[in-house]
Coordinates of N, CA and C in Angstrom, one line a residue:
X119 N 156.1 -37.0 19.8 CA 154.9 -36.5 20.8 C 153.8 -35.7 20.0
X120 N 154.3 -34.9 19.0 CA 153.3 -34.1 18.4 C 152.4 -35.1 17.4
X121 N 153.2 -36.0 16.8 CA 152.5 -37.1 16.2 C 151.5 -37.9 17.0
X122 N 151.7 -38.2 18.0 CA 150.9 -38.9 19.0 C 149.6 -38.0 19.3
X123 N 149.8 -36.6 19.6 CA 148.8 -35.8 20.0 C 148.1 -35.5 18.8
X124 N 148.6 -35.3 17.6 CA 147.7 -35.1 16.6 C 146.7 -36.4 16.3
X125 N 147.2 -37.5 16.4 CA 146.5 -38.8 15.8 C 145.2 -38.9 17.1
X126 N 145.7 -38.7 18.3 CA 144.6 -38.6 19.3 C 143.4 -37.7 19.1
X127 N 143.9 -36.4 18.4 CA 142.8 -35.4 18.4 C 142.1 -35.8 17.1
X128 N 142.6 -36.3 16.1 CA 141.9 -36.6 15.0 C 140.9 -37.7 15.4
X129 N 141.4 -38.8 16.2 CA 140.5 -39.9 16.2 C 139.6 -39.6 17.6
X130 N 139.9 -38.8 18.3 CA 138.7 -38.5 19.6 C 138.9 -37.0 19.5
X131 N 137.9 -36.4 18.9 CA 137.8 -35.0 19.0 C 137.4 -34.2 20.4
X132 N 137.0 -35.3 21.2 CA 136.7 -34.8 22.7 C 137.8 -34.9 23.3
X133 N 139.1 -35.2 23.0 CA 140.4 -35.5 23.7 C 140.8 -34.4 24.7
X134 N 140.2 -33.0 24.2 CA 140.8 -31.8 24.9 C 139.9 -31.6 26.3
X135 N 139.1 -32.5 26.7 CA 138.3 -32.5 28.0 C 139.0 -33.2 29.1
X136 N 140.3 -33.6 28.9 CA 141.1 -34.2 29.8 C 140.7 -35.6 30.3
X137 N 140.0 -36.4 29.3 CA 139.6 -37.7 29.7 C 140.7 -38.8 30.1
X138 N 140.6 -39.3 31.1 CA 141.8 -40.2 31.4 C 142.3 -41.1 30.5
X139 N 141.4 -41.8 29.9 CA 141.9 -43.0 28.8 C 142.6 -42.2 27.7
X140 N 142.6 -41.0 27.4 CA 143.3 -40.4 26.3 C 144.8 -39.9 26.5
X141 N 144.9 -39.9 28.0 CA 146.3 -39.4 28.3 C 147.1 -40.6 28.8
X142 N 146.5 -41.9 29.0 CA 147.0 -42.8 29.6 C 148.4 -43.4 29.1
X143 N 148.5 -43.2 27.7 CA 149.9 -43.5 27.1 C 151.0 -42.5 27.6
X144 N 150.5 -41.3 27.7 CA 151.6 -40.2 28.3 C 151.8 -40.5 29.8
X145 N 151.1 -40.9 30.5 CA 151.4 -41.3 31.8 C 152.3 -42.4 32.1
X146 N 152.1 -43.5 31.1 CA 152.9 -44.4 31.1 C 154.3 -44.2 30.9
X147 N 154.5 -43.1 29.9 CA 155.9 -42.8 29.4 C 156.3 -41.9 30.6
X148 N 155.6 -40.9 31.0 CA 156.1 -40.1 32.3 C 156.7 -40.8 33.5
X149 N 155.8 -42.1 33.7 CA 156.2 -42.9 34.9 C 157.7 -43.6 34.6
X150 N 157.7 -44.0 33.3 CA 159.1 -44.7 33.0 C 160.1 -43.6 33.1
X151 N 159.8 -42.2 32.8 CA 160.9 -41.0 32.6 C 161.2 -40.9 34.2
X152 N 160.3 -40.8 35.0 CA 160.6 -40.8 36.5 C 161.4 -41.7 37.3
X153 N 161.4 -43.0 36.8 CA 162.0 -44.1 37.0 C 163.5 -43.8 36.5
X154 N 163.6 -43.6 35.5 CA 164.8 -43.1 34.8 C 165.6 -41.8 35.4
X155 N 164.9 -41.1 36.0 CA 165.4 -39.9 36.6 C 166.0 -40.2 37.9
X156 N 165.2 -41.1 38.7 CA 165.6 -41.6 40.0 C 166.8 -42.5 39.7
X157 N 166.9 -43.6 38.9 CA 167.9 -44.2 38.5 C 169.1 -43.3 38.3
X158 N 169.1 -42.4 37.3 CA 170.3 -41.6 37.0 C 170.8 -40.8 38.2
X159 N 169.7 -40.2 39.2 CA 170.4 -39.4 40.3 C 170.9 -40.4 41.3
X160 N 170.4 -41.5 41.1 CA 171.1 -42.4 42.1 C 172.6 -42.7 41.7
X161 N 172.7 -43.1 40.4 CA 174.2 -43.5 40.0 C 174.9 -42.4 40.1
X162 N 174.6 -41.0 39.7 CA 175.3 -40.1 39.7 C 175.9 -39.7 41.1
X163 N 175.0 -39.6 42.0 CA 175.4 -39.2 43.3 C 176.2 -40.3 44.0
X164 N 176.0 -41.4 43.7 CA 176.8 -42.5 44.0 C 178.3 -42.3 43.6
X165 N 178.4 -42.0 42.4 CA 179.8 -42.0 41.7 C 180.5 -40.7 42.5
X166 N 179.8 -39.5 42.6 CA 180.4 -38.5 43.2 C 180.8 -38.4 44.4
X167 N 180.2 -39.1 45.2 CA 180.2 -39.5 46.6 C 181.6 -40.2 46.9
X168 N 181.6 -41.1 46.1 CA 182.7 -42.1 46.1 C 183.9 -41.3 45.8
X169 N 183.8 -40.6 45.0 CA 185.2 -39.9 44.4 C 185.4 -38.8 45.4
X170 N 184.7 -38.4 46.0 CA 184.8 -37.1 46.8 C 184.9 -37.3 48.4
X171 N 184.2 -38.4 48.8 CA 184.3 -38.7 50.1 C 185.4 -38.5 50.9
X172 N 186.4 -38.9 50.4 CA 187.7 -38.9 51.2 C 188.3 -37.7 51.4
X173 N 187.8 -36.4 50.5 CA 188.2 -35.1 50.6 C 187.0 -34.1 51.4
X174 N 185.9 -34.8 51.7 CA 184.9 -34.0 52.4 C 185.2 -33.7 53.7
X175 N 184.7 -32.8 54.4 CA 184.6 -32.5 55.9 C 183.3 -32.7 56.6
X176 N 182.4 -33.3 56.0 CA 181.1 -33.8 56.3 C 181.2 -34.7 57.6
X177 N 180.8 -34.3 58.7 CA 180.9 -35.3 59.7 C 180.1 -36.7 59.7
X178 N 178.7 -36.2 58.9 CA 177.6 -37.1 58.8 C 178.3 -38.1 57.9
X179 N 179.0 -38.0 56.7 CA 179.5 -38.8 55.7 C 180.7 -39.8 56.5
X180 N 181.4 -39.2 57.2 CA 182.4 -39.8 58.0 C 181.9 -40.8 59.2
X181 N 180.6 -40.4 59.3 CA 180.1 -41.7 60.4 C 179.7 -42.8 59.6
X182 N 179.6 -43.0 58.3 CA 179.1 -44.1 57.6 C 180.6 -44.8 57.1
X183 N 180.3 -46.1 57.0 CA 181.5 -46.7 56.4 C 181.7 -46.3 54.9
X184 N 183.0 -46.1 54.6 CA 183.4 -45.9 53.2 C 182.6 -46.8 52.1
X185 N 182.5 -48.0 52.3 CA 181.8 -48.6 51.4 C 180.4 -48.3 51.1
X186 N 179.7 -47.8 52.1 CA 178.3 -47.5 52.3 C 177.8 -46.2 51.8
X187 N 178.8 -45.2 51.9 CA 178.6 -43.7 51.8 C 177.8 -43.5 50.4
X188 N 178.4 -44.3 49.2 CA 178.1 -43.7 48.0 C 176.5 -44.4 47.6
X189 N 176.1 -45.4 48.2 CA 174.8 -45.9 47.9 C 173.7 -45.3 48.9
X190 N 174.3 -45.0 50.0 CA 173.1 -44.5 50.9 C 172.9 -43.0 50.4
X191 N 173.7 -42.3 50.1 CA 173.6 -40.9 49.6 C 172.9 -40.9 48.3
X192 N 173.3 -42.0 47.3 CA 172.5 -42.2 46.4 C 171.0 -42.5 46.2
X193 N 170.8 -43.5 47.5 CA 169.2 -44.0 47.5 C 168.4 -42.6 48.0
X194 N 169.1 -41.9 49.0 CA 168.4 -40.7 49.4 C 168.1 -39.7 48.4
X195 N 169.0 -39.5 47.5 CA 168.9 -38.6 46.6 C 167.8 -39.0 45.5
X196 N 167.8 -40.4 45.2 CA 166.8 -40.9 44.3 C 165.1 -40.7 45.0
X197 N 165.4 -41.0 46.3 CA 164.0 -40.9 46.9 C 163.5 -39.5 47.1
X198 N 164.3 -38.6 47.2 CA 163.8 -37.2 47.0 C 163.4 -36.8 45.7
X199 N 164.1 -37.2 44.6 CA 163.5 -37.1 43.1 C 162.5 -37.9 42.8
X200 N 162.1 -39.0 43.3 CA 160.9 -39.8 43.2 C 159.8 -39.0 43.5
X201 N 159.9 -38.4 45.0 CA 158.9 -37.8 45.8 C 158.7 -36.4 45.6
X202 N 159.5 -36.0 44.6 CA 159.5 -34.4 44.2 C 158.1 -33.8 43.8
X203 N 157.6 -33.1 44.7 CA 156.2 -32.6 44.3 C 155.9 -31.9 42.9
X204 N 156.7 -31.1 42.5 CA 156.7 -30.3 41.1 C 156.7 -31.6 40.1
X205 N 157.7 -32.5 40.2 CA 157.5 -33.7 39.2 C 156.4 -34.5 39.1
X206 N 155.8 -34.9 40.4 CA 154.5 -35.5 40.4 C 153.4 -34.6 39.5
X207 N 153.5 -33.2 40.0 CA 152.2 -32.5 39.5 C 152.4 -32.3 38.0
X208 N 153.6 -32.2 37.4 CA 153.8 -31.9 36.1 C 153.4 -33.4 35.2
X209 N 154.0 -34.4 35.8 CA 153.9 -35.6 35.1 C 152.6 -36.4 35.3
X210 N 151.8 -35.9 36.5 CA 150.5 -36.9 36.8 C 149.4 -36.2 36.9
X211 N 149.5 -35.0 37.7 CA 148.2 -34.3 38.2 C 148.0 -33.3 37.1
X212 N 148.9 -33.0 36.3 CA 148.6 -31.9 35.0 C 149.2 -32.5 34.1
X213 N 148.9 -33.7 33.1 CA 150.0 -34.3 32.5 C 150.8 -33.6 31.4
X214 N 152.1 -33.4 31.7 CA 152.9 -32.9 30.5 C 154.1 -33.7 30.1
X215 N 154.9 -33.3 29.3 CA 156.1 -34.1 29.3 C 157.6 -33.5 29.2
X216 N 157.3 -32.4 30.2 CA 158.4 -31.6 30.8 C 159.4 -32.7 31.3
X217 N 159.2 -33.7 32.1 CA 159.9 -34.7 32.9 C 160.7 -35.5 32.0
X218 N 160.6 -35.5 30.6 CA 161.4 -36.3 29.9 C 162.8 -35.7 29.5
X219 N 163.1 -34.4 30.0 CA 164.4 -34.0 29.8 C 165.5 -34.3 31.0
X220 N 165.0 -34.6 32.0 CA 165.5 -35.0 33.4 C 166.7 -36.4 33.1
X221 N 166.1 -37.5 32.3 CA 167.0 -38.6 32.4 C 168.2 -38.3 31.3
X222 N 167.8 -37.6 30.3 CA 168.8 -37.4 29.2 C 169.9 -36.5 29.8
X223 N 169.5 -35.4 30.9 CA 170.7 -34.5 31.1 C 171.4 -35.3 32.4
X224 N 170.9 -36.2 33.2 CA 171.3 -36.9 34.5 C 172.4 -37.8 33.6
X225 N 171.9 -38.6 32.5 CA 172.8 -39.9 32.1 C 174.1 -39.0 31.2
X226 N 173.8 -38.0 30.6 CA 174.8 -37.3 30.1 C 175.8 -36.7 30.9
X227 N 175.5 -36.1 31.9 CA 176.3 -35.7 33.1 C 177.2 -37.1 33.6
X228 N 176.4 -38.1 33.7 CA 177.0 -39.3 34.3 C 178.1 -39.8 33.0
X229 N 177.8 -39.7 31.8 CA 178.6 -40.3 30.7 C 180.0 -39.3 30.7
X230 N 179.6 -38.1 31.0 CA 180.9 -37.0 31.0 C 181.7 -37.4 32.1
X231 N 181.1 -37.7 33.2 CA 182.2 -38.0 34.6 C 182.9 -39.2 34.4
X232 N 182.1 -40.2 33.6 CA 183.0 -41.3 33.2 C 183.9 -41.5 31.9
X233 N 183.9 -40.3 31.4 CA 184.8 -39.9 30.3 C 184.1 -40.8 29.0
X234 N 182.8 -41.0 28.9 CA 182.2 -41.4 27.8 C 181.5 -40.3 27.0
X235 N 182.5 -39.4 26.5 CA 182.1 -38.1 25.9 C 181.2 -38.2 24.4
X236 N 181.5 -39.2 23.9 CA 180.7 -39.7 22.7 C 179.2 -40.0 23.0
X237 N 179.2 -40.6 24.1 CA 177.7 -41.0 24.4 C 177.1 -39.9 25.0
X238 N 178.1 -38.9 25.6 CA 177.2 -37.7 26.1 C 176.6 -37.0 25.2
X239 N 177.4 -36.9 24.0 CA 176.6 -36.1 22.9 C 175.5 -36.7 22.3
X240 N 175.7 -37.9 22.2 CA 174.1 -38.6 21.8 C 172.9 -38.5 22.5
X241 N 173.2 -38.5 23.8 CA 172.2 -38.3 24.6 C 171.6 -36.8 24.8
X242 N 172.6 -35.9 24.6 CA 172.2 -34.7 24.5 C 171.4 -34.5 23.3
X243 N 171.6 -34.8 22.1 CA 171.1 -34.9 20.8 C 169.6 -35.6 20.9
X244 N 169.4 -36.4 21.3 CA 168.4 -37.4 21.5 C 167.5 -36.6 22.6
X245 N 167.7 -36.3 23.7 CA 167.1 -35.5 24.5 C 166.6 -34.3 24.0
X246 N 167.4 -33.4 23.3 CA 166.9 -32.1 22.6 C 166.0 -32.3 21.6
X247 N 166.0 -33.4 20.8 CA 165.0 -33.6 19.7 C 163.5 -33.7 20.5
X248 N 163.6 -34.5 21.9 CA 162.3 -34.5 22.6 C 161.8 -33.5 23.3
X249 N 162.8 -32.5 24.0 CA 162.6 -31.5 24.5 C 163.6 -30.6 24.4
X250 N 163.1 -29.4 23.8 CA 164.4 -28.5 23.1 C 164.9 -27.7 24.4
X251 N 164.2 -27.6 25.5 CA 165.0 -27.0 26.5 C 166.3 -27.4 26.9
X252 N 166.5 -28.8 26.7 CA 168.0 -29.5 26.9 C 169.0 -28.7 26.1
X253 N 168.7 -28.2 24.9 CA 169.7 -27.5 24.2 C 170.3 -26.3 24.9
X254 N 169.5 -25.9 25.9 CA 169.9 -24.5 26.5 C 171.3 -25.0 27.5
X255 N 171.4 -26.1 28.0 CA 172.5 -26.4 28.9 C 173.5 -27.4 28.1
X256 N 173.1 -27.6 26.8 CA 173.8 -28.7 26.0 C 175.2 -28.2 25.9
X257 N 175.5 -26.8 25.4 CA 176.8 -26.1 25.3 C 177.7 -26.0 26.6
X258 N 177.2 -26.4 27.8 CA 178.0 -26.6 29.1 C 178.7 -27.8 28.8
X259 N 178.3 -29.0 28.3 CA 178.9 -30.2 28.2 C 179.9 -30.0 27.0
X260 N 180.1 -29.0 26.1 CA 181.0 -28.6 25.3 C 182.2 -27.9 25.6
X261 N 181.9 -27.1 26.8 CA 182.6 -26.0 27.3 C 183.5 -26.7 28.3
X262 N 182.9 -27.6 28.9 CA 183.5 -28.4 30.1 C 185.1 -29.0 29.7
X263 N 185.1 -29.9 28.7 CA 186.5 -30.2 28.0 C 187.3 -29.1 27.4
X264 N 186.6 -28.0 27.0 CA 187.2 -26.9 26.3 C 188.0 -26.2 27.3
X265 N 187.4 -26.1 28.7 CA 188.0 -25.2 29.6 C 189.3 -26.0 30.1
X266 N 189.4 -27.3 30.0 CA 190.5 -28.3 30.4 C 191.4 -28.3 29.4
X267 N 191.2 -27.6 28.3 CA 192.0 -27.9 27.0 C 192.0 -29.3 26.5
X268 N 190.9 -30.0 26.9 CA 190.7 -31.3 26.2 C 190.2 -31.2 24.9
X269 N 190.9 -31.0 23.8 CA 190.3 -30.9 22.6 C 189.6 -31.9 22.1
X270 N 190.4 -33.2 22.2 CA 189.9 -34.5 21.6 C 188.4 -34.6 22.3
X271 N 188.3 -34.7 23.5 CA 187.0 -34.9 24.4 C 185.8 -33.9 23.8
X272 N 186.1 -32.7 23.4 CA 185.1 -31.7 22.9 C 184.8 -32.2 21.5
X273 N 185.6 -32.9 20.9 CA 185.3 -33.2 19.5 C 184.5 -34.4 19.3
X274 N 184.7 -35.2 20.5 CA 183.7 -36.4 20.8 C 182.6 -35.9 21.0
X275 N 182.1 -35.3 22.0 CA 180.7 -34.7 22.2 C 180.3 -34.1 20.9
X276 N 180.8 -33.4 20.1 CA 180.2 -32.9 19.0 C 180.0 -33.8 18.0
X277 N 180.7 -34.9 17.8 CA 180.8 -36.1 17.0 C 179.5 -36.9 17.4
X278 N 179.3 -37.1 18.5 CA 178.0 -38.0 19.0 C 177.0 -37.0 18.9
X279 N 176.9 -35.8 19.0 CA 175.7 -35.0 19.1 C 175.3 -35.0 17.4
X280 N 176.4 -34.7 16.5 CA 175.9 -34.7 15.2 C 175.6 -36.0 14.8
X281 N 176.2 -37.3 15.0 CA 175.8 -38.5 14.7 C 174.5 -38.7 15.0
X282 N 174.0 -38.4 15.9 CA 172.5 -38.7 16.6 C 171.6 -37.8 16.1
X283 N 171.7 -36.4 15.9 CA 170.8 -35.4 15.6 C 170.6 -35.7 14.0
X284 N 171.7 -35.9 13.0 CA 171.4 -36.1 11.7 C 170.4 -36.9 11.2
X285 N 170.5 -38.2 11.6 CA 169.3 -39.0 11.2 C 167.9 -38.6 11.9
X286 N 168.0 -38.2 13.1 CA 166.8 -37.9 13.7 C 166.0 -36.8 13.0
X287 N 166.9 -35.8 12.6 CA 166.5 -34.4 11.7 C 165.9 -34.9 10.4
X288 N 166.4 -36.0 9.7 CA 166.3 -36.5 8.5 C 164.9 -37.0 8.5
X289 N 164.3 -37.6 9.6 CA 163.1 -38.4 9.7 C 162.1 -37.2 9.5
X290 N 162.1 -36.2 10.0 CA 161.1 -35.2 10.4 C 160.6 -34.7 8.7
X291 N 161.3 -34.6 7.9 CA 160.8 -34.0 6.6 C 159.8 -35.2 6.0
X292 N 160.4 -36.5 6.2 CA 159.7 -37.6 5.5 C 158.1 -37.7 6.2
X293 N 158.4 -37.4 7.5 CA 156.9 -37.8 8.3 C 156.0 -36.4 7.8
X294 N 156.6 -35.1 7.8 CA 155.7 -34.0 7.3 C 155.2 -34.1 5.8
X295 N 156.3 -34.8 4.9 CA 155.6 -34.8 3.8 C 154.5 -36.0 3.7
X296 N 154.8 -37.0 4.3 CA 153.5 -37.9 4.2 C 152.3 -37.3 5.0
X297 N 152.4 -36.7 6.0 CA 151.3 -36.0 6.6 C 150.7 -35.1 5.6
X298 N 151.3 -34.2 4.9 CA 150.8 -33.4 3.5 C 150.1 -34.0 2.7
X299 N 150.6 -35.3 2.3 CA 150.0 -36.0 1.2 C 148.7 -36.5 1.6
X300 N 148.8 -37.0 3.0 CA 147.5 -37.5 3.5 C 146.3 -36.5 3.3
X301 N 146.8 -35.3 4.1 CA 145.8 -34.1 3.8 C 145.2 -33.6 2.7
X302 N 146.2 -33.7 1.6 CA 145.8 -33.3 0.2 C 145.0 -34.6 -0.1
X303 N 145.1 -35.7 -0.2 CA 144.1 -36.7 -0.3 C 142.7 -36.4 0.0
X304 N 142.7 -36.2 1.3 CA 141.6 -35.9 1.9 C 140.7 -34.7 1.4
X305 N 141.5 -33.6 1.3 CA 140.8 -32.5 0.7 C 140.4 -32.7 -0.8
X306 N 141.2 -33.5 -1.5 CA 140.8 -33.7 -2.9 C 139.4 -34.6 -2.8
X307 N 139.4 -35.6 -1.9 CA 138.1 -36.5 -1.9 C 137.0 -35.7 -1.5
X308 N 137.1 -34.7 -0.4 CA 136.2 -33.9 0.2 C 135.7 -33.0 -0.8
X309 N 136.4 -32.5 -1.7 CA 136.1 -31.4 -3.0 C 135.4 -32.3 -3.8
X310 N 135.7 -33.5 -4.4 CA 135.1 -34.4 -5.2 C 133.7 -34.5 -4.9
X311 N 133.5 -34.8 -3.4 CA 132.5 -35.1 -2.9 C 131.3 -33.7 -3.2
X312 N 131.8 -32.8 -2.6 CA 131.0 -31.5 -2.8 C 130.8 -31.1 -4.2
X313 N 131.4 -31.2 -5.1 CA 131.3 -31.3 -6.6 C 130.3 -32.2 -6.9
X314 N 130.0 -33.4 -6.5 CA 129.3 -34.4 -7.2 C 127.7 -34.2 -6.6
X315 N 127.6 -33.8 -5.2 CA 126.4 -33.5 -4.7 C 125.3 -32.9 -5.4
X316 N 125.7 -31.6 -5.9 CA 124.9 -30.7 -6.9 C 124.7 -31.3 -8.1
X317 N 125.7 -32.0 -8.6 CA 125.5 -32.8 -10.0 C 124.2 -33.8 -9.9
X318 N 124.4 -34.6 -8.8 CA 123.3 -35.4 -8.4 C 122.1 -35.1 -8.3
X319 N 122.0 -33.8 -7.6 CA 120.6 -33.4 -7.3 C 119.9 -32.7 -8.5
X320 N 120.8 -32.1 -9.5 CA 120.4 -31.6 -10.6 C 120.0 -33.0 -11.8
X321 N 120.5 -34.0 -11.6 CA 120.0 -35.2 -12.7 C 118.7 -35.6 -11.9
X322 N 118.7 -35.5 -10.6 CA 117.3 -36.3 -10.0 C 116.3 -35.2 -10.5
X323 N 116.5 -33.8 -10.3 CA 115.2 -33.0 -10.7 C 114.9 -33.1 -12.3
X324 N 115.8 -33.4 -13.0 CA 115.4 -33.5 -14.4 C 114.8 -34.9 -14.8
X325 N 114.7 -35.9 -14.1 CA 114.2 -37.1 -14.3 C 112.9 -37.2 -14.1
X326 N 112.0 -37.9 -14.8 CA 110.7 -38.0 -14.4 C 110.3 -38.0 -13.3
X327 N 109.4 -37.5 -12.6 CA 109.1 -37.4 -11.2 C 109.9 -36.9 -10.3
X328 N 111.3 -36.4 -10.7 CA 112.1 -35.8 -10.0 C 111.6 -34.5 -9.2
X329 N 110.8 -33.6 -9.6 CA 110.1 -32.2 -9.3 C 109.3 -32.7 -8.0
X330 N 108.7 -33.9 -8.1 CA 108.1 -34.4 -6.9 C 108.8 -34.3 -5.6

């Protein structure tokens, strides 16, 4: 995200004025993130309702057929998420990228509930690289199996997190080094140009007719 923002500002100095065409790629990514959020909530709610519908005392759920409870509740939850005002405001009215955190959190929870602990760690690491706020809740997914004394599951979460974060963290120094090299070449070229201009002016003044 930082690389994309820098490229936009470098090529379009007026991008700060909020011109729509400059933020169109961000709006597209935000829309895709909202779709993933709605899908994640649908799958998560459907799974939880199917597991707990037999033990719940809700009269509303018992009015629905057992095979329909999960997907109806999932669709309602997905609709609420899709039309959630603060999400729309953040993603489209005043474009930010805070909504990117939601799909990774939801699918990490879904992976944990379905005992895919390694993939849970992978999702947490990827989401944390995009939005650091996810790292505030990431320890919960480690404490979850630890409280149940499921040591192997906790190890899988850590393994998935490390296996995903290590390559992603290794890319950043390479990108930073390439960026610094480009900036150094630009400064060198600019300095050479500034040094050449006085020399050319001096030569021109010493040539016959240069004083004119």
